[in-house]
Amino acid sequence: MPYHSTPLDLAFHALSDPTRRAVVSRLADGEMPVSVLAEPFDMALPSFAQHLRVLEDCGLIASEKRGRSRWCRLERGRFEEAATWMEAERRRWAERLDRLEAYLDKT
């Protein structure tokens, strides 16, 4: 299967990193400036900004400049796309397991 960088692929790649998952969790409480968002992370601001760029490039977050601060917020669309994909996969596997159970009951 060839590798394709679809938006969903990029979102799952972004979420594979624990720092980026923690950023998403913090933003679930609402938008905040990068300086506040970065406080609990033990890294230099340029390194933290790279994590934000990955999240923004794949569409999980958006940012905007307000005065002298950059504010970040979650973008629900990409999360909904990932949830839709996961639910379809869950249903597919549930159906397969139901068929296996029916087959095993017959034998």
mmCIF file of N, CA, C and O in Angstrom:
data_model
loop_
_atom_site.group_PDB
_atom_site.id
_atom_site.type_symbol
_atom_site.label_atom_id
_atom_site.label_comp_id
_atom_site.label_asym_id
_atom_site.label_seq_id
_atom_site.Cartn_x
_atom_site.Cartn_y
_atom_site.Cartn_z
ATOM 1 N N MET A 1 0.846 -1.176 0.000
ATOM 2 C CA MET A 1 0.000 0.000 0.000
ATOM 3 C C MET A 1 0.891 1.240 0.000
ATOM 4 O O MET A 1 1.705 1.424 0.892
ATOM 5 N N PRO A 2 0.753 2.111 -0.976
ATOM 6 C CA PRO A 2 1.605 3.302 -1.025
ATOM 7 C C PRO A 2 1.245 4.292 0.065
ATOM 8 O O PRO A 2 0.112 4.349 0.541
ATOM 9 N N TYR A 3 2.217 5.082 0.464
ATOM 10 C CA TYR A 3 2.012 6.098 1.489
ATOM 11 C C TYR A 3 1.417 7.352 0.851
ATOM 12 O O TYR A 3 1.916 7.836 -0.152
ATOM 13 N N HIS A 4 0.361 7.836 1.435
ATOM 14 C CA HIS A 4 -0.262 9.076 0.983
ATOM 15 C C HIS A 4 -0.386 10.008 2.181
ATOM 16 O O HIS A 4 -0.813 9.591 3.247
ATOM 17 N N SER A 5 -0.038 11.261 1.989
ATOM 18 C CA SER A 5 -0.163 12.244 3.056
ATOM 19 C C SER A 5 -1.501 12.951 2.947
ATOM 20 O O SER A 5 -1.582 14.096 2.529
ATOM 21 N N THR A 6 -2.547 12.249 3.302
ATOM 22 C CA THR A 6 -3.864 12.864 3.321
ATOM 23 C C THR A 6 -3.983 13.692 4.598
ATOM 24 O O THR A 6 -3.216 13.492 5.546
ATOM 25 N N PRO A 7 -4.935 14.594 4.667
ATOM 26 C CA PRO A 7 -5.119 15.357 5.898
ATOM 27 C C PRO A 7 -5.329 14.458 7.121
ATOM 28 O O PRO A 7 -4.824 14.754 8.205
ATOM 29 N N LEU A 8 -6.034 13.353 6.948
ATOM 30 C CA LEU A 8 -6.260 12.446 8.073
ATOM 31 C C LEU A 8 -4.954 11.770 8.494
ATOM 32 O O LEU A 8 -4.684 11.614 9.685
ATOM 33 N N ASP A 9 -4.123 11.373 7.517
ATOM 34 C CA ASP A 9 -2.807 10.801 7.839
ATOM 35 C C ASP A 9 -1.985 11.790 8.658
ATOM 36 O O ASP A 9 -1.353 11.427 9.655
ATOM 37 N N LEU A 10 -1.987 13.041 8.235
ATOM 38 C CA LEU A 10 -1.210 14.068 8.927
ATOM 39 C C LEU A 10 -1.743 14.315 10.334
ATOM 40 O O LEU A 10 -0.968 14.541 11.269
ATOM 41 N N ALA A 11 -3.061 14.254 10.491
ATOM 42 C CA ALA A 11 -3.647 14.452 11.823
ATOM 43 C C ALA A 11 -3.238 13.327 12.772
ATOM 44 O O ALA A 11 -2.847 13.577 13.917
ATOM 45 N N PHE A 12 -3.311 12.077 12.304
ATOM 46 C CA PHE A 12 -2.905 10.971 13.165
ATOM 47 C C PHE A 12 -1.411 11.037 13.468
ATOM 48 O O PHE A 12 -0.985 10.728 14.586
ATOM 49 N N HIS A 13 -0.605 11.450 12.491
ATOM 50 C CA HIS A 13 0.830 11.625 12.748
ATOM 51 C C HIS A 13 1.035 12.685 13.827
ATOM 52 O O HIS A 13 1.822 12.488 14.759
ATOM 53 N N ALA A 14 0.345 13.805 13.720
ATOM 54 C CA ALA A 14 0.487 14.875 14.707
ATOM 55 C C ALA A 14 0.107 14.394 16.097
ATOM 56 O O ALA A 14 0.776 14.713 17.085
ATOM 57 N N LEU A 15 -0.945 13.601 16.184
ATOM 58 C CA LEU A 15 -1.412 13.121 17.482
ATOM 59 C C LEU A 15 -0.583 11.969 18.029
ATOM 60 O O LEU A 15 -0.806 11.532 19.165
ATOM 61 N N SER A 16 0.375 11.488 17.260
ATOM 62 C CA SER A 16 1.220 10.394 17.755
ATOM 63 C C SER A 16 2.243 10.882 18.781
ATOM 64 O O SER A 16 2.854 10.083 19.473
ATOM 65 N N ASP A 17 2.403 12.176 18.893
ATOM 66 C CA ASP A 17 3.376 12.749 19.827
ATOM 67 C C ASP A 17 2.693 13.160 21.134
ATOM 68 O O ASP A 17 1.673 13.865 21.113
ATOM 69 N N PRO A 18 3.229 12.737 22.293
ATOM 70 C CA PRO A 18 2.576 13.060 23.569
ATOM 71 C C PRO A 18 2.501 14.555 23.871
ATOM 72 O O PRO A 18 1.527 15.014 24.469
ATOM 73 N N THR A 19 3.501 15.328 23.452
ATOM 74 C CA THR A 19 3.443 16.770 23.684
ATOM 75 C C THR A 19 2.290 17.384 22.912
ATOM 76 O O THR A 19 1.527 18.198 23.450
ATOM 77 N N ARG A 20 2.123 16.972 21.665
ATOM 78 C CA ARG A 20 1.038 17.540 20.862
ATOM 79 C C ARG A 20 -0.326 17.096 21.386
ATOM 80 O O ARG A 20 -1.284 17.884 21.362
ATOM 81 N N ARG A 21 -0.427 15.856 21.881
ATOM 82 C CA ARG A 21 -1.695 15.429 22.492
ATOM 83 C C ARG A 21 -1.993 16.261 23.732
ATOM 84 O O ARG A 21 -3.139 16.645 23.981
ATOM 85 N N ALA A 22 -0.964 16.578 24.512
ATOM 86 C CA ALA A 22 -1.155 17.408 25.702
ATOM 87 C C ALA A 22 -1.605 18.823 25.322
ATOM 88 O O ALA A 22 -2.452 19.415 25.994
ATOM 89 N N VAL A 23 -1.061 19.355 24.244
ATOM 90 C CA VAL A 23 -1.483 20.676 23.762
ATOM 91 C C VAL A 23 -2.961 20.636 23.388
ATOM 92 O O VAL A 23 -3.738 21.520 23.768
ATOM 93 N N VAL A 24 -3.363 19.600 22.665
ATOM 94 C CA VAL A 24 -4.771 19.458 22.274
ATOM 95 C C VAL A 24 -5.652 19.382 23.515
ATOM 96 O O VAL A 24 -6.706 20.018 23.582
ATOM 97 N N SER A 25 -5.223 18.632 24.515
ATOM 98 C CA SER A 25 -6.001 18.525 25.752
ATOM 99 C C SER A 25 -6.141 19.874 26.443
ATOM 100 O O SER A 25 -7.213 20.218 26.950
ATOM 101 N N ARG A 26 -5.063 20.644 26.468
ATOM 102 C CA ARG A 26 -5.143 21.964 27.097
ATOM 103 C C ARG A 26 -6.078 22.883 26.325
ATOM 104 O O ARG A 26 -6.825 23.661 26.916
ATOM 105 N N LEU A 27 -6.054 22.790 24.998
ATOM 106 C CA LEU A 27 -6.910 23.659 24.188
ATOM 107 C C LEU A 27 -8.374 23.233 24.238
ATOM 108 O O LEU A 27 -9.247 24.004 23.845
ATOM 109 N N ALA A 28 -8.642 22.035 24.738
ATOM 110 C CA ALA A 28 -10.037 21.608 24.890
ATOM 111 C C ALA A 28 -10.770 22.494 25.892
ATOM 112 O O ALA A 28 -11.999 22.608 25.847
ATOM 113 N N ASP A 29 -10.029 23.142 26.779
ATOM 114 C CA ASP A 29 -10.632 24.058 27.751
ATOM 115 C C ASP A 29 -10.919 25.431 27.154
ATOM 116 O O ASP A 29 -11.544 26.261 27.797
ATOM 117 N N GLY A 30 -10.440 25.677 25.945
ATOM 118 C CA GLY A 30 -10.672 26.958 25.295
ATOM 119 C C GLY A 30 -9.390 27.523 24.724
ATOM 120 O O GLY A 30 -8.286 27.045 25.017
ATOM 121 N N GLU A 31 -9.535 28.533 23.896
ATOM 122 C CA GLU A 31 -8.375 29.130 23.257
ATOM 123 C C GLU A 31 -7.504 29.828 24.293
ATOM 124 O O GLU A 31 -7.983 30.242 25.349
ATOM 125 N N MET A 32 -6.209 29.921 23.974
ATOM 126 C CA MET A 32 -5.280 30.595 24.880
ATOM 127 C C MET A 32 -4.050 31.069 24.117
ATOM 128 O O MET A 32 -3.748 30.538 23.047
ATOM 129 N N PRO A 33 -3.358 32.040 24.686
ATOM 130 C CA PRO A 33 -2.145 32.518 24.030
ATOM 131 C C PRO A 33 -1.035 31.469 24.118
ATOM 132 O O PRO A 33 -0.988 30.674 25.052
ATOM 133 N N VAL A 34 -0.146 31.482 23.137
ATOM 134 C CA VAL A 34 0.946 30.515 23.085
ATOM 135 C C VAL A 34 1.776 30.568 24.362
ATOM 136 O O VAL A 34 2.173 29.517 24.889
ATOM 137 N N SER A 35 2.024 31.741 24.897
ATOM 138 C CA SER A 35 2.848 31.854 26.109
ATOM 139 C C SER A 35 2.226 31.095 27.280
ATOM 140 O O SER A 35 2.934 30.433 28.044
ATOM 141 N N VAL A 36 0.917 31.149 27.428
ATOM 142 C CA VAL A 36 0.224 30.417 28.495
ATOM 143 C C VAL A 36 0.178 28.924 28.164
ATOM 144 O O VAL A 36 0.406 28.077 29.027
ATOM 145 N N LEU A 37 -0.076 28.618 26.923
ATOM 146 C CA LEU A 37 -0.145 27.223 26.468
ATOM 147 C C LEU A 37 1.187 26.509 26.694
ATOM 148 O O LEU A 37 1.220 25.331 27.054
ATOM 149 N N ALA A 38 2.296 27.206 26.534
ATOM 150 C CA ALA A 38 3.631 26.607 26.640
ATOM 151 C C ALA A 38 4.116 26.444 28.077
ATOM 152 O O ALA A 38 5.073 25.699 28.315
ATOM 153 N N GLU A 39 3.482 27.110 29.039
ATOM 154 C CA GLU A 39 3.985 27.130 30.420
ATOM 155 C C GLU A 39 4.322 25.763 31.009
ATOM 156 O O GLU A 39 5.397 25.594 31.578
ATOM 157 N N PRO A 40 3.441 24.756 30.927
ATOM 158 C CA PRO A 40 3.767 23.503 31.610
ATOM 159 C C PRO A 40 4.786 22.620 30.891
ATOM 160 O O PRO A 40 5.192 21.584 31.423
ATOM 161 N N PHE A 41 5.237 23.013 29.725
ATOM 162 C CA PHE A 41 6.142 22.176 28.942
ATOM 163 C C PHE A 41 7.582 22.622 29.167
ATOM 164 O O PHE A 41 7.903 23.805 29.086
ATOM 165 N N ASP A 42 8.436 21.652 29.448
ATOM 166 C CA ASP A 42 9.838 21.927 29.742
ATOM 167 C C ASP A 42 10.645 21.942 28.445
ATOM 168 O O ASP A 42 11.382 20.996 28.151
ATOM 169 N N MET A 43 10.432 22.999 27.653
ATOM 170 C CA MET A 43 11.178 23.141 26.406
ATOM 171 C C MET A 43 11.213 24.607 26.013
ATOM 172 O O MET A 43 10.389 25.409 26.485
ATOM 173 N N ALA A 44 12.170 24.925 25.182
ATOM 174 C CA ALA A 44 12.297 26.299 24.694
ATOM 175 C C ALA A 44 11.103 26.639 23.808
ATOM 176 O O ALA A 44 10.522 25.761 23.160
ATOM 177 N N LEU A 45 10.744 27.903 23.787
ATOM 178 C CA LEU A 45 9.594 28.342 23.005
ATOM 179 C C LEU A 45 9.722 27.996 21.515
ATOM 180 O O LEU A 45 8.735 27.566 20.914
ATOM 181 N N PRO A 46 10.894 28.111 20.883
ATOM 182 C CA PRO A 46 10.988 27.710 19.475
ATOM 183 C C PRO A 46 10.680 26.217 19.259
ATOM 184 O O PRO A 46 10.058 25.851 18.263
ATOM 185 N N SER A 47 11.100 25.373 20.192
ATOM 186 C CA SER A 47 10.790 23.945 20.084
ATOM 187 C C SER A 47 9.297 23.712 20.241
ATOM 188 O O SER A 47 8.689 22.913 19.525
ATOM 189 N N PHE A 48 8.695 24.423 21.180
ATOM 190 C CA PHE A 48 7.252 24.300 21.388
ATOM 191 C C PHE A 48 6.498 24.792 20.147
ATOM 192 O O PHE A 48 5.505 24.189 19.730
ATOM 193 N N ALA A 49 6.993 25.859 19.545
ATOM 194 C CA ALA A 49 6.352 26.410 18.349
ATOM 195 C C ALA A 49 6.356 25.401 17.204
ATOM 196 O O ALA A 49 5.428 25.383 16.383
ATOM 197 N N GLN A 50 7.377 24.556 17.143
ATOM 198 C CA GLN A 50 7.404 23.519 16.107
ATOM 199 C C GLN A 50 6.246 22.538 16.294
ATOM 200 O O GLN A 50 5.631 22.104 15.316
ATOM 201 N N HIS A 51 5.947 22.185 17.539
ATOM 202 C CA HIS A 51 4.803 21.311 17.801
ATOM 203 C C HIS A 51 3.505 21.984 17.359
ATOM 204 O O HIS A 51 2.631 21.342 16.764
ATOM 205 N N LEU A 52 3.389 23.273 17.643
ATOM 206 C CA LEU A 52 2.185 24.003 17.225
ATOM 207 C C LEU A 52 2.065 24.034 15.706
ATOM 208 O O LEU A 52 0.967 23.891 15.160
ATOM 209 N N ARG A 53 3.187 24.169 15.029
ATOM 210 C CA ARG A 53 3.164 24.213 13.558
ATOM 211 C C ARG A 53 2.647 22.887 12.991
ATOM 212 O O ARG A 53 1.854 22.881 12.050
ATOM 213 N N VAL A 54 3.095 21.774 13.556
ATOM 214 C CA VAL A 54 2.626 20.457 13.090
ATOM 215 C C VAL A 54 1.115 20.359 13.280
ATOM 216 O O VAL A 54 0.386 19.926 12.380
ATOM 217 N N LEU A 55 0.635 20.777 14.444
ATOM 218 C CA LEU A 55 -0.811 20.728 14.712
ATOM 219 C C LEU A 55 -1.584 21.657 13.788
ATOM 220 O O LEU A 55 -2.672 21.323 13.314
ATOM 221 N N GLU A 56 -1.023 22.806 13.512
ATOM 222 C CA GLU A 56 -1.707 23.768 12.639
ATOM 223 C C GLU A 56 -1.661 23.317 11.181
ATOM 224 O O GLU A 56 -2.655 23.431 10.455
ATOM 225 N N ASP A 57 -0.526 22.772 10.750
ATOM 226 C CA ASP A 57 -0.390 22.332 9.357
ATOM 227 C C ASP A 57 -1.372 21.220 8.999
ATOM 228 O O ASP A 57 -1.794 21.119 7.844
ATOM 229 N N CYS A 58 -1.735 20.397 9.964
ATOM 230 C CA CYS A 58 -2.664 19.304 9.666
ATOM 231 C C CYS A 58 -4.116 19.699 9.948
ATOM 232 O O CYS A 58 -5.023 18.902 9.726
ATOM 233 N N GLY A 59 -4.344 20.903 10.424
ATOM 234 C CA GLY A 59 -5.702 21.385 10.601
ATOM 235 C C GLY A 59 -6.339 21.078 11.940
ATOM 236 O O GLY A 59 -7.540 21.270 12.112
ATOM 237 N N LEU A 60 -5.560 20.614 12.921
ATOM 238 C CA LEU A 60 -6.129 20.332 14.238
ATOM 239 C C LEU A 60 -6.291 21.585 15.086
ATOM 240 O O LEU A 60 -7.172 21.649 15.937
ATOM 241 N N ILE A 61 -5.422 22.563 14.868
ATOM 242 C CA ILE A 61 -5.545 23.840 15.574
ATOM 243 C C ILE A 61 -5.418 24.981 14.575
ATOM 244 O O ILE A 61 -4.955 24.785 13.447
ATOM 245 N N ALA A 62 -5.832 26.144 15.006
ATOM 246 C CA ALA A 62 -5.645 27.371 14.233
ATOM 247 C C ALA A 62 -5.074 28.404 15.190
ATOM 248 O O ALA A 62 -5.270 28.325 16.407
ATOM 249 N N SER A 63 -4.353 29.357 14.640
ATOM 250 C CA SER A 63 -3.813 30.425 15.481
ATOM 251 C C SER A 63 -4.012 31.758 14.777
ATOM 252 O O SER A 63 -4.174 31.814 13.556
ATOM 253 N N GLU A 64 -4.012 32.794 15.587
ATOM 254 C CA GLU A 64 -4.122 34.141 15.038
ATOM 255 C C GLU A 64 -3.378 35.109 15.945
ATOM 256 O O GLU A 64 -3.276 34.894 17.149
ATOM 257 N N LYS A 65 -2.861 36.138 15.337
ATOM 258 C CA LYS A 65 -2.136 37.170 16.070
ATOM 259 C C LYS A 65 -3.147 38.176 16.600
ATOM 260 O O LYS A 65 -4.014 38.650 15.870
ATOM 261 N N ARG A 66 -3.049 38.450 17.894
ATOM 262 C CA ARG A 66 -3.872 39.474 18.542
ATOM 263 C C ARG A 66 -2.934 40.386 19.313
ATOM 264 O O ARG A 66 -2.417 40.001 20.363
ATOM 265 N N GLY A 67 -2.737 41.557 18.793
ATOM 266 C CA GLY A 67 -1.780 42.465 19.427
ATOM 267 C C GLY A 67 -0.392 41.871 19.355
ATOM 268 O O GLY A 67 0.094 41.524 18.283
ATOM 269 N N ARG A 68 0.223 41.679 20.513
ATOM 270 C CA ARG A 68 1.575 41.114 20.557
ATOM 271 C C ARG A 68 1.561 39.624 20.854
ATOM 272 O O ARG A 68 2.623 39.016 20.976
ATOM 273 N N SER A 69 0.399 39.021 20.974
ATOM 274 C CA SER A 69 0.309 37.597 21.321
ATOM 275 C C SER A 69 -0.274 36.790 20.168
ATOM 276 O O SER A 69 -1.054 37.297 19.365
ATOM 277 N N ARG A 70 0.104 35.536 20.112
ATOM 278 C CA ARG A 70 -0.484 34.577 19.163
ATOM 279 C C ARG A 70 -1.383 33.660 19.978
ATOM 280 O O ARG A 70 -0.963 33.063 20.959
ATOM 281 N N TRP A 71 -2.652 33.556 19.580
ATOM 282 C CA TRP A 71 -3.644 32.740 20.268
ATOM 283 C C TRP A 71 -3.928 31.482 19.456
ATOM 284 O O TRP A 71 -3.997 31.534 18.231
ATOM 285 N N CYS A 72 -4.133 30.375 20.151
ATOM 286 C CA CYS A 72 -4.430 29.094 19.501
ATOM 287 C C CYS A 72 -5.795 28.583 19.939
ATOM 288 O O CYS A 72 -6.230 28.826 21.067
ATOM 289 N N ARG A 73 -6.430 27.854 19.033
ATOM 290 C CA ARG A 73 -7.727 27.233 19.332
ATOM 291 C C ARG A 73 -7.824 25.935 18.544
ATOM 292 O O ARG A 73 -7.150 25.743 17.533
ATOM 293 N N LEU A 74 -8.675 25.037 19.010
ATOM 294 C CA LEU A 74 -8.915 23.779 18.303
ATOM 295 C C LEU A 74 -9.784 24.030 17.078
ATOM 296 O O LEU A 74 -10.636 24.921 17.082
ATOM 297 N N GLU A 75 -9.572 23.219 16.062
ATOM 298 C CA GLU A 75 -10.414 23.220 14.867
ATOM 299 C C GLU A 75 -11.168 21.887 14.855
ATOM 300 O O GLU A 75 -10.571 20.836 14.668
ATOM 301 N N ARG A 76 -12.457 21.931 15.071
ATOM 302 C CA ARG A 76 -13.258 20.718 15.244
ATOM 303 C C ARG A 76 -13.367 19.840 13.994
ATOM 304 O O ARG A 76 -13.510 18.638 14.093
ATOM 305 N N GLY A 77 -13.283 20.420 12.831
ATOM 306 C CA GLY A 77 -13.494 19.678 11.593
ATOM 307 C C GLY A 77 -12.592 18.470 11.436
ATOM 308 O O GLY A 77 -13.046 17.379 11.100
ATOM 309 N N ARG A 78 -11.302 18.634 11.687
ATOM 310 C CA ARG A 78 -10.361 17.523 11.521
ATOM 311 C C ARG A 78 -10.621 16.441 12.567
ATOM 312 O O ARG A 78 -10.509 15.259 12.301
ATOM 313 N N PHE A 79 -11.014 16.847 13.777
ATOM 314 C CA PHE A 79 -11.336 15.866 14.812
ATOM 315 C C PHE A 79 -12.569 15.066 14.427
ATOM 316 O O PHE A 79 -12.634 13.859 14.640
ATOM 317 N N GLU A 80 -13.550 15.742 13.844
ATOM 318 C CA GLU A 80 -14.760 15.043 13.406
ATOM 319 C C GLU A 80 -14.447 14.058 12.286
ATOM 320 O O GLU A 80 -14.994 12.959 12.248
ATOM 321 N N GLU A 81 -13.551 14.437 11.386
ATOM 322 C CA GLU A 81 -13.142 13.539 10.305
ATOM 323 C C GLU A 81 -12.477 12.283 10.880
ATOM 324 O O GLU A 81 -12.768 11.164 10.463
ATOM 325 N N ALA A 82 -11.593 12.465 11.863
ATOM 326 C CA ALA A 82 -10.914 11.325 12.490
ATOM 327 C C ALA A 82 -11.925 10.455 13.243
ATOM 328 O O ALA A 82 -11.867 9.220 13.174
ATOM 329 N N ALA A 83 -12.862 11.083 13.931
ATOM 330 C CA ALA A 83 -13.874 10.319 14.674
ATOM 331 C C ALA A 83 -14.771 9.525 13.729
ATOM 332 O O ALA A 83 -15.119 8.369 14.014
ATOM 333 N N THR A 84 -15.116 10.102 12.598
ATOM 334 C CA THR A 84 -15.930 9.408 11.604
ATOM 335 C C THR A 84 -15.195 8.189 11.070
ATOM 336 O O THR A 84 -15.758 7.097 10.950
ATOM 337 N N TRP A 85 -13.900 8.350 10.774
ATOM 338 C CA TRP A 85 -13.101 7.227 10.284
ATOM 339 C C TRP A 85 -13.014 6.120 11.336
ATOM 340 O O TRP A 85 -13.198 4.945 11.030
ATOM 341 N N MET A 86 -12.753 6.502 12.582
ATOM 342 C CA MET A 86 -12.634 5.497 13.655
ATOM 343 C C MET A 86 -13.955 4.778 13.888
ATOM 344 O O MET A 86 -13.972 3.564 14.112
ATOM 345 N N GLU A 87 -15.063 5.485 13.825
ATOM 346 C CA GLU A 87 -16.371 4.847 14.017
ATOM 347 C C GLU A 87 -16.660 3.866 12.893
ATOM 348 O O GLU A 87 -17.199 2.771 13.132
ATOM 349 N N ALA A 88 -16.325 4.210 11.660
ATOM 350 C CA ALA A 88 -16.522 3.287 10.537
ATOM 351 C C ALA A 88 -15.678 2.029 10.727
ATOM 352 O O ALA A 88 -16.150 0.910 10.471
ATOM 353 N N GLU A 89 -14.448 2.195 11.167
ATOM 354 C CA GLU A 89 -13.585 1.036 11.427
ATOM 355 C C GLU A 89 -14.125 0.197 12.580
ATOM 356 O O GLU A 89 -14.101 -1.030 12.529
ATOM 357 N N ARG A 90 -14.621 0.837 13.625
ATOM 358 C CA ARG A 90 -15.189 0.113 14.763
ATOM 359 C C ARG A 90 -16.377 -0.725 14.323
ATOM 360 O O ARG A 90 -16.499 -1.906 14.675
ATOM 361 N N ARG A 91 -17.261 -0.142 13.499
ATOM 362 C CA ARG A 91 -18.422 -0.880 12.996
ATOM 363 C C ARG A 91 -17.994 -2.064 12.135
ATOM 364 O O ARG A 91 -18.552 -3.153 12.235
ATOM 365 N N ARG A 92 -16.988 -1.836 11.287
ATOM 366 C CA ARG A 92 -16.508 -2.908 10.415
ATOM 367 C C ARG A 92 -15.982 -4.075 11.231
ATOM 368 O O ARG A 92 -16.293 -5.233 10.957
ATOM 369 N N TRP A 93 -15.196 -3.778 12.254
ATOM 370 C CA TRP A 93 -14.656 -4.859 13.077
ATOM 371 C C TRP A 93 -15.732 -5.516 13.926
ATOM 372 O O TRP A 93 -15.693 -6.732 14.157
ATOM 373 N N ALA A 94 -16.698 -4.763 14.395
ATOM 374 C CA ALA A 94 -17.803 -5.362 15.156
ATOM 375 C C ALA A 94 -18.579 -6.333 14.281
ATOM 376 O O ALA A 94 -18.949 -7.430 14.722
ATOM 377 N N GLU A 95 -18.819 -5.953 13.022
ATOM 378 C CA GLU A 95 -19.522 -6.848 12.091
ATOM 379 C C GLU A 95 -18.715 -8.110 11.827
ATOM 380 O O GLU A 95 -19.263 -9.207 11.782
ATOM 381 N N ARG A 96 -17.420 -7.972 11.678
ATOM 382 C CA ARG A 96 -16.566 -9.149 11.459
ATOM 383 C C ARG A 96 -16.599 -10.081 12.667
ATOM 384 O O ARG A 96 -16.679 -11.300 12.523
ATOM 385 N N LEU A 97 -16.539 -9.482 13.850
ATOM 386 C CA LEU A 97 -16.584 -10.316 15.056
ATOM 387 C C LEU A 97 -17.946 -10.977 15.231
ATOM 388 O O LEU A 97 -18.031 -12.127 15.687
ATOM 389 N N ASP A 98 -19.009 -10.275 14.854
ATOM 390 C CA ASP A 98 -20.344 -10.886 14.905
ATOM 391 C C ASP A 98 -20.433 -12.071 13.957
ATOM 392 O O ASP A 98 -21.008 -13.110 14.298
ATOM 393 N N ARG A 99 -19.856 -11.932 12.753
ATOM 394 C CA ARG A 99 -19.860 -13.051 11.803
ATOM 395 C C ARG A 99 -19.030 -14.216 12.326
ATOM 396 O O ARG A 99 -19.422 -15.376 12.182
ATOM 397 N N LEU A 100 -17.920 -13.924 12.951
ATOM 398 C CA LEU A 100 -17.103 -14.984 13.522
ATOM 399 C C LEU A 100 -17.853 -15.699 14.637
ATOM 400 O O LEU A 100 -17.839 -16.930 14.731
ATOM 401 N N GLU A 101 -18.529 -14.920 15.485
ATOM 402 C CA GLU A 101 -19.304 -15.517 16.576
ATOM 403 C C GLU A 101 -20.412 -16.420 16.020
ATOM 404 O O GLU A 101 -20.617 -17.538 16.502
ATOM 405 N N ALA A 102 -21.089 -15.962 14.980
ATOM 406 C CA ALA A 102 -22.144 -16.776 14.368
ATOM 407 C C ALA A 102 -21.573 -18.052 13.782
ATOM 408 O O ALA A 102 -22.151 -19.142 13.920
ATOM 409 N N TYR A 103 -20.424 -17.957 13.148
ATOM 410 C CA TYR A 103 -19.773 -19.153 12.574
ATOM 411 C C TYR A 103 -19.378 -20.119 13.678
ATOM 412 O O TYR A 103 -19.614 -21.331 13.561
ATOM 413 N N LEU A 104 -18.807 -19.608 14.754
ATOM 414 C CA LEU A 104 -18.377 -20.479 15.852
ATOM 415 C C LEU A 104 -19.574 -21.132 16.545
ATOM 416 O O LEU A 104 -19.472 -22.273 17.011
ATOM 417 N N ASP A 105 -20.692 -20.413 16.612
ATOM 418 C CA ASP A 105 -21.892 -20.999 17.214
ATOM 419 C C ASP A 105 -22.427 -22.148 16.382
ATOM 420 O O ASP A 105 -22.993 -23.093 16.930
ATOM 421 N N LYS A 106 -22.248 -22.092 15.056
ATOM 422 C CA LYS A 106 -22.719 -23.164 14.171
ATOM 423 C C LYS A 106 -21.855 -24.405 14.288
ATOM 424 O O LYS A 106 -22.347 -25.507 14.077
ATOM 425 N N THR A 107 -20.581 -24.219 14.572
ATOM 426 C CA THR A 107 -19.679 -25.382 14.609
ATOM 427 C C THR A 107 -19.569 -26.009 15.959
ATOM 428 O O THR A 107 -20.008 -25.590 16.943
#
